[in-house]
PDB file of C-alpha atoms in Angstrom:
ATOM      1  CA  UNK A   1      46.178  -5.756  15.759  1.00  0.00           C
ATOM      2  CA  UNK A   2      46.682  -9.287  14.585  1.00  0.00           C
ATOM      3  CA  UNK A   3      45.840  -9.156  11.082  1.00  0.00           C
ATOM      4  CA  UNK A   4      43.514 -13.017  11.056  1.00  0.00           C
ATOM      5  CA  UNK A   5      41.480 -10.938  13.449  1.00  0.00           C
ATOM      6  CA  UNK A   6      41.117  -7.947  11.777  1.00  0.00           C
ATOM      7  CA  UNK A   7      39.942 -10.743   8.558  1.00  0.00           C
ATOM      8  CA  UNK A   8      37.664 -12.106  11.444  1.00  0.00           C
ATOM      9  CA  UNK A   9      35.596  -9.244  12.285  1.00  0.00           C
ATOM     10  CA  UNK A  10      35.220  -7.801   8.834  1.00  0.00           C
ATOM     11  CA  UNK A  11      33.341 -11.453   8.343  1.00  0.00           C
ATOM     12  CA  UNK A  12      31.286 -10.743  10.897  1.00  0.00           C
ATOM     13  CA  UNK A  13      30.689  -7.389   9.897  1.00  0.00           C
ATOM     14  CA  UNK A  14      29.358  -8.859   6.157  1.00  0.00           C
ATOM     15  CA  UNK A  15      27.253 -11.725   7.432  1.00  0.00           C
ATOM     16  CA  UNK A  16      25.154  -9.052   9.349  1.00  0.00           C
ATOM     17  CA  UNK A  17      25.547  -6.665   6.340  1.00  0.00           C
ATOM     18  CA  UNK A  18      24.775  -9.823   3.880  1.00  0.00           C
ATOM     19  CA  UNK A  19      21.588 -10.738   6.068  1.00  0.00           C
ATOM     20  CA  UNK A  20      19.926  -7.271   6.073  1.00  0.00           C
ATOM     21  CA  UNK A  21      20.679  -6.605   2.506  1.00  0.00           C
ATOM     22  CA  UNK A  22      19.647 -10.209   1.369  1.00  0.00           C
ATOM     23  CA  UNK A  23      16.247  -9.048   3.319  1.00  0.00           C
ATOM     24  CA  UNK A  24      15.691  -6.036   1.318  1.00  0.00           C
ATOM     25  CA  UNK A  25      16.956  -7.924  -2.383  1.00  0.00           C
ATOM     26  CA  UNK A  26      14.019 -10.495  -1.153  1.00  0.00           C
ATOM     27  CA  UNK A  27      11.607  -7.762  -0.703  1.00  0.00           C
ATOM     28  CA  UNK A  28      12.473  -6.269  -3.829  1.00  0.00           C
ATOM     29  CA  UNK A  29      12.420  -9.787  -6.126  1.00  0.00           C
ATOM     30  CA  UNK A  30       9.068 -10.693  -4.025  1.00  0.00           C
ATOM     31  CA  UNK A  31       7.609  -7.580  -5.196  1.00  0.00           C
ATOM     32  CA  UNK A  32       8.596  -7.423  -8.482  1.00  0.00           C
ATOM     33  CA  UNK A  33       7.153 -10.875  -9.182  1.00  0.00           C
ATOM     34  CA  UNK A  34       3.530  -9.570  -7.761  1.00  0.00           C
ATOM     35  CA  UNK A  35       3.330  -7.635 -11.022  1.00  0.00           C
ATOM     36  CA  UNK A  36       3.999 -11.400 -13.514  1.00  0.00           C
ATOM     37  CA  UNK A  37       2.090 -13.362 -10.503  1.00  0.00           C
ATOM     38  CA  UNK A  38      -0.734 -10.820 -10.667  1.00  0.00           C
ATOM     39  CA  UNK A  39      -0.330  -8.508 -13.593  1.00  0.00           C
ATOM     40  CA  UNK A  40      -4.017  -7.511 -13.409  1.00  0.00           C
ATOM     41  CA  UNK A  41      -4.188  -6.858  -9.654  1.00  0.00           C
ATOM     42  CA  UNK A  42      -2.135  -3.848  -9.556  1.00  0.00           C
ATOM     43  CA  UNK A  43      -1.219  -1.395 -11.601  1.00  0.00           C
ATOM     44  CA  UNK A  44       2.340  -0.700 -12.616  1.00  0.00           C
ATOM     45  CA  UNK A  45       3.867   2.693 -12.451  1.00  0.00           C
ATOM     46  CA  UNK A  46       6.688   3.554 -14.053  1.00  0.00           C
ATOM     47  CA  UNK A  47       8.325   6.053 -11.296  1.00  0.00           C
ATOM     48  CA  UNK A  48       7.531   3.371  -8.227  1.00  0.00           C
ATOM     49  CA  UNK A  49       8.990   0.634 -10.974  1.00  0.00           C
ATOM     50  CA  UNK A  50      12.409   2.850 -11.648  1.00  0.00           C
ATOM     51  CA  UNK A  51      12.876   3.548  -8.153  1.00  0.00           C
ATOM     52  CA  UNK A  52      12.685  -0.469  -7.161  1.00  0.00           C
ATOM     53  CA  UNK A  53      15.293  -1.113 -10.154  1.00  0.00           C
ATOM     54  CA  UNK A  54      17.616   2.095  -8.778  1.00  0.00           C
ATOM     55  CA  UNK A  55      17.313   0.278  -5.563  1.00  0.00           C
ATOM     56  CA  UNK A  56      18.547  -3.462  -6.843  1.00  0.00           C
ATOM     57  CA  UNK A  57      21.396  -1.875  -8.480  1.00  0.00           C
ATOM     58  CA  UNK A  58      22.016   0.249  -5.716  1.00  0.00           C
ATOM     59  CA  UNK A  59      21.647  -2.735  -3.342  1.00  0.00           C
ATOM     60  CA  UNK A  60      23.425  -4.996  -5.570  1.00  0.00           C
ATOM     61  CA  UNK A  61      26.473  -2.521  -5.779  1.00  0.00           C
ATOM     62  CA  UNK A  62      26.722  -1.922  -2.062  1.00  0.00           C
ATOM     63  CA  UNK A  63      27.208  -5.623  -1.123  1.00  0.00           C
ATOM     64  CA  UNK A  64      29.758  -4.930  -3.966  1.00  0.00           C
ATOM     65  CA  UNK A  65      31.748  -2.157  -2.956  1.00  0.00           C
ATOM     66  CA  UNK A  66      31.114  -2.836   1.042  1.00  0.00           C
ATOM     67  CA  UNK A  67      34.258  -5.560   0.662  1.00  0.00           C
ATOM     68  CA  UNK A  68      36.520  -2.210   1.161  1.00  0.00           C
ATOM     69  CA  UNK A  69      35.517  -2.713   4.818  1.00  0.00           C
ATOM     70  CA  UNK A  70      38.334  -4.870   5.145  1.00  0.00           C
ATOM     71  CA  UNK A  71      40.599  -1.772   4.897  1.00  0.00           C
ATOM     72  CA  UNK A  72      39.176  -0.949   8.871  1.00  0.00           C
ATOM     73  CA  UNK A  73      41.929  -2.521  11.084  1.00  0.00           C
ATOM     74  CA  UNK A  74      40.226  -1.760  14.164  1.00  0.00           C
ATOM     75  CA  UNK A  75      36.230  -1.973  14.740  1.00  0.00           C
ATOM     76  CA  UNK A  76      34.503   0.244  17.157  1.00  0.00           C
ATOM     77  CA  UNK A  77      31.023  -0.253  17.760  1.00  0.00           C
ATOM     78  CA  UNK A  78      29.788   3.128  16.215  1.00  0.00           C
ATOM     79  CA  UNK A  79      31.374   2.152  13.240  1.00  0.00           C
ATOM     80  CA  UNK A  80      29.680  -0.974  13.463  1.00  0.00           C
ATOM     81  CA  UNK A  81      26.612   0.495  14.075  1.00  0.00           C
ATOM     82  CA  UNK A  82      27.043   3.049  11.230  1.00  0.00           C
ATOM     83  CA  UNK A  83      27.239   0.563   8.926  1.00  0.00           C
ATOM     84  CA  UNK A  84      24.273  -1.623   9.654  1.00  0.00           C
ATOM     85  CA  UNK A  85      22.530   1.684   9.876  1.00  0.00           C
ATOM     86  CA  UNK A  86      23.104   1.942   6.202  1.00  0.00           C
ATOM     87  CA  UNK A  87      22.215  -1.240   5.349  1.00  0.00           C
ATOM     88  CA  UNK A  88      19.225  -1.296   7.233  1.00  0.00           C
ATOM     89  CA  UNK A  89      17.870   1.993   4.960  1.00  0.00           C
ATOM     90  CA  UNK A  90      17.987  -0.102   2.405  1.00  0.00           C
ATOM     91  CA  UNK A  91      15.694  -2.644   3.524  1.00  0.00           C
ATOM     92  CA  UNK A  92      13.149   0.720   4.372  1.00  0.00           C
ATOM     93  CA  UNK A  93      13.262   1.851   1.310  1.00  0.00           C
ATOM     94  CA  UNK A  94      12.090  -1.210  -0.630  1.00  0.00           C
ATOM     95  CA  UNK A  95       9.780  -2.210   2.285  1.00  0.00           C
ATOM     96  CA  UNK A  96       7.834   1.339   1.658  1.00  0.00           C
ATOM     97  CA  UNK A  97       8.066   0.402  -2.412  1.00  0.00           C
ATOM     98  CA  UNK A  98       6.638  -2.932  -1.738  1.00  0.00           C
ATOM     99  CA  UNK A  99       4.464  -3.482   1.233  1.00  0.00           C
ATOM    100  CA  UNK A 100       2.424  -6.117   2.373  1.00  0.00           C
ATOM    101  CA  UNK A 101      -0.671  -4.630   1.380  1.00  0.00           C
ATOM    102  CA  UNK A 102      -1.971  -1.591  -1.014  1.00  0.00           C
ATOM    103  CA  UNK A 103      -5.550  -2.377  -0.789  1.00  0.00           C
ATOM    104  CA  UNK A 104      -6.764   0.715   0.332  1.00  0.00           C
ATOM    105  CA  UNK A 105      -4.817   2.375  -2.618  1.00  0.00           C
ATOM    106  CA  UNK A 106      -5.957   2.876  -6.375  1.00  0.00           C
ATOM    107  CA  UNK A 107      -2.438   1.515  -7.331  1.00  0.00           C
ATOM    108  CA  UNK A 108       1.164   1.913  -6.581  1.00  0.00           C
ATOM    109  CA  UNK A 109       0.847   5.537  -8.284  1.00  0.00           C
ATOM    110  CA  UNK A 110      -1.344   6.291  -5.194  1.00  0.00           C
ATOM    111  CA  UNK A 111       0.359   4.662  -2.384  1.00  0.00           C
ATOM    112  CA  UNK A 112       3.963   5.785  -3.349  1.00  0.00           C
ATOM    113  CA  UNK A 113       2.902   9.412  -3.266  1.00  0.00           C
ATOM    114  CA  UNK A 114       0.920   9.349   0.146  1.00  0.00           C
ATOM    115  CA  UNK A 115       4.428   7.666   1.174  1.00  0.00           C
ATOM    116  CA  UNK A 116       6.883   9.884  -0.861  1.00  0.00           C
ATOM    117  CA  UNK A 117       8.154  12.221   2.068  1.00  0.00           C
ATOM    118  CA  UNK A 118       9.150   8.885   3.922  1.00  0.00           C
ATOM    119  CA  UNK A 119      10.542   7.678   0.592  1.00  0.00           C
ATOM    120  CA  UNK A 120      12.630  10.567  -0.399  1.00  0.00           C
ATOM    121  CA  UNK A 121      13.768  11.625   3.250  1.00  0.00           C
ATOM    122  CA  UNK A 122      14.976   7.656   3.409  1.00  0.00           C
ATOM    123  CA  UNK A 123      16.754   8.107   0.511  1.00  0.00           C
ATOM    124  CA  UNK A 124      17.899  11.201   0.955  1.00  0.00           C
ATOM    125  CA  UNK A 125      19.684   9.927   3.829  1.00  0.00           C
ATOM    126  CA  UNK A 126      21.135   6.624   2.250  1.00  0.00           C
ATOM    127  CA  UNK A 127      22.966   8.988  -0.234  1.00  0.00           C
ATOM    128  CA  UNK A 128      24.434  11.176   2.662  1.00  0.00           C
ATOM    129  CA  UNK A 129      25.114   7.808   4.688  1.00  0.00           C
ATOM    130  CA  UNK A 130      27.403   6.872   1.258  1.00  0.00           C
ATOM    131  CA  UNK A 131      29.492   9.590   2.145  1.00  0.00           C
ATOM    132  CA  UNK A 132      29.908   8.372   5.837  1.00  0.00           C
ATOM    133  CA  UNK A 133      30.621   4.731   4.643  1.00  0.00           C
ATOM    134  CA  UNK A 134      33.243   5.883   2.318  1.00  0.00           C
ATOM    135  CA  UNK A 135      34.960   8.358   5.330  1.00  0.00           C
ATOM    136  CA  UNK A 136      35.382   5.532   7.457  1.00  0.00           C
ATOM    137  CA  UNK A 137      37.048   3.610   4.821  1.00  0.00           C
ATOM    138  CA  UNK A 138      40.047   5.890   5.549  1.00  0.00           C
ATOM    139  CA  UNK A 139      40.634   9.623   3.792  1.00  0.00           C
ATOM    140  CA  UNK A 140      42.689   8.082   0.895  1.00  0.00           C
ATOM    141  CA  UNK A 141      39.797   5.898   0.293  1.00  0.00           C
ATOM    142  CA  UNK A 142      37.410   8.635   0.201  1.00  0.00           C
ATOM    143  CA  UNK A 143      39.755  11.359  -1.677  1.00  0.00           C
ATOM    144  CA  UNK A 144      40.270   8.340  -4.257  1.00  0.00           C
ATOM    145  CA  UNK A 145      36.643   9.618  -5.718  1.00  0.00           C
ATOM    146  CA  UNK A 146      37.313  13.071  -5.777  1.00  0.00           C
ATOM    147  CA  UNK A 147      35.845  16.804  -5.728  1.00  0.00           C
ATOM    148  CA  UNK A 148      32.589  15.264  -7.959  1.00  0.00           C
ATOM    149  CA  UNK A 149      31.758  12.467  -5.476  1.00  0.00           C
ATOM    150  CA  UNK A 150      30.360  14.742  -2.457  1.00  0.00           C
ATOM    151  CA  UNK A 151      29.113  17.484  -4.990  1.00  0.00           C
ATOM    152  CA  UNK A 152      27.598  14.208  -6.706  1.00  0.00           C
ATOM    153  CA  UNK A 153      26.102  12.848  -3.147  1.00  0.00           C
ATOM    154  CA  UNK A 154      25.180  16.542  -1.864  1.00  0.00           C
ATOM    155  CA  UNK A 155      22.989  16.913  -4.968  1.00  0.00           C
ATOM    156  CA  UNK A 156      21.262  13.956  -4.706  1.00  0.00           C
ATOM    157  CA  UNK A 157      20.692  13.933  -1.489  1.00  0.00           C
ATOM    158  CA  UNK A 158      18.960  17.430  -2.168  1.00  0.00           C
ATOM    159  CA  UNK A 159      16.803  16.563  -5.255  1.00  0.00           C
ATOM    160  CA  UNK A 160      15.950  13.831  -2.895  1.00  0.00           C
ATOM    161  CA  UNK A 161      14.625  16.172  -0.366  1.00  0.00           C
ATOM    162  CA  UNK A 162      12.887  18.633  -3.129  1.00  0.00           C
ATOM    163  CA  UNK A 163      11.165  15.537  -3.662  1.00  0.00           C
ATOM    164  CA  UNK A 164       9.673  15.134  -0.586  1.00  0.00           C
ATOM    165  CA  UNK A 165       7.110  18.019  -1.464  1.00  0.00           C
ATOM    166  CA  UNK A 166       6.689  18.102  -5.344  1.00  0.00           C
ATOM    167  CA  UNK A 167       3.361  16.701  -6.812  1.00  0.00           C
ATOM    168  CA  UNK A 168       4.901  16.972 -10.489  1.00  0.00           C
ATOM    169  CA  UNK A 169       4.808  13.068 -11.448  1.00  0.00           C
ATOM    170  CA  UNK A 170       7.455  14.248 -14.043  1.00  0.00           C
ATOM    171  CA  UNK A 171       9.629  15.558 -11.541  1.00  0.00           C
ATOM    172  CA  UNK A 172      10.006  12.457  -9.788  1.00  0.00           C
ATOM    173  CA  UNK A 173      10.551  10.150 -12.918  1.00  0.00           C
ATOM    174  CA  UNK A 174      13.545  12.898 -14.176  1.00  0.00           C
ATOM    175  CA  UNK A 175      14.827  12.551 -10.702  1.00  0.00           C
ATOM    176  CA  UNK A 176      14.782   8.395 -10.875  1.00  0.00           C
ATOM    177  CA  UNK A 177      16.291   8.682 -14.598  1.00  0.00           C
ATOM    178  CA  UNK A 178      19.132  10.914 -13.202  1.00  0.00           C
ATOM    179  CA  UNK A 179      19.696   8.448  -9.888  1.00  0.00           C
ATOM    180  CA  UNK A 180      19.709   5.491 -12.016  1.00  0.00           C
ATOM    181  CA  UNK A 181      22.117   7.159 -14.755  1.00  0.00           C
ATOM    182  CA  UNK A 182      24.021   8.353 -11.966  1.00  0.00           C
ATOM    183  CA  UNK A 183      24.557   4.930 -10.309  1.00  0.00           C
ATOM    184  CA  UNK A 184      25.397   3.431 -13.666  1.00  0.00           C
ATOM    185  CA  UNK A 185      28.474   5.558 -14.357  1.00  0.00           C
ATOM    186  CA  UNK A 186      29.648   5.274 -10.883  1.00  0.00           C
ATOM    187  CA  UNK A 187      29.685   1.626 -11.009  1.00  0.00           C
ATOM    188  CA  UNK A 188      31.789   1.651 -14.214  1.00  0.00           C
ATOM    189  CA  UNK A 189      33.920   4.293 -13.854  1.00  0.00           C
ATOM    190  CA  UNK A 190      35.088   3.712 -10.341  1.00  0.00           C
ATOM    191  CA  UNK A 191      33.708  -0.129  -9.332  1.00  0.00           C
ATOM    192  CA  UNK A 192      34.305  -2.466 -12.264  1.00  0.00           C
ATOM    193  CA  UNK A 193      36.734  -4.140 -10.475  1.00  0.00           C
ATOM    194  CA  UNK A 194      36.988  -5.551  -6.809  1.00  0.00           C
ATOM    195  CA  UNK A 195      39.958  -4.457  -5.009  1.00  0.00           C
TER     196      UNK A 195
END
């Protein structure tokens, strides 16, 4: 394949990855600012509050990493798909942390737990979709991370879906303390650089 067209659809590729992502940073930022905007209207809680800073980093290093899309020579359109897929999770999971309206709830302690089986199962499958994103990057790509990155994605994925059915508030902050520690050292010990 002619390599300024390969360069030409990975473009394309980010601009639609760029626009969903930019959609769910916005929904993050928007609702983040409620709480200085409003500080009195609703109540903070610390476990919806770590999840929506997990997610900005999270989202923040996937636009970062996503440039090793330019490995793929040749597109095909479930591929294409795939990826868009993943980006698009993102954008659900911070449009069920912030959405338009919690009136009917107490706070965001109430809402996020009538919505955490959507939450968790969402993010149980962004975690497994990381492991899809870095397969079609090519196997050297993905053997790059090694053994510790699927155990590392497997696990989460599961706490994730233990989630989905725990009422243990404590449970659910340990488990957005471990993704955001997680994330951290992934970003630093494989990421700090863009290649």
């Amino acid at each position: 394949m002619d390599p300024q067209l390969a360069h030409d659809q990975f473009v394309h590729i980010r601009i639609i990855i760029g626009i969903v992502t930019g959609l769910s940073v916005t929904r993050l930022l928007t609702g983040l600012a409620r709480f200085v905007q409003h500080p009195g209207r609703d109540r903070v809680y610390p476990v919806h509050l770590a999840w929506a800073l997990f997610l900005l980093l999270a989202i923040v290093h996937f636009w970062w990493f996503e440039f090793g899309l330019e490995r793929i020579v040749v597109w095909r359109f479930e591929m294409y798909l795939f990826v868009i897929g993943y980006a698009a999770l993102f954008f659900f999971l911070c449009a069920l942390l912030f959405p338009d309206r919690i009136d009917e709830y107490a706070g965001f302690a109430e809402y996020f737990h009538s919505r955490q089986r959507w939450f968790y199962g969402l993010l149980a499958a962004l975690f497994l979709a990381d492991l899809g994103d870095s397969a079609i990057k090519g196997a050297a790509h993905f053997g790059s991370f090694g053994i510790g990155y699927p155990i590392r994605q497997g696990a989460l994925a599961a706490l994730a879906l233990v989630a989905m059915f725990v009422a243990d508030r404590r449970y659910h902050g340990a488990l957005a303390a471990v993704a955001i520690a997680a994330e951290v050292y992934w970003i630093a010990s494989q990421f700090p650089v863009l290649d």
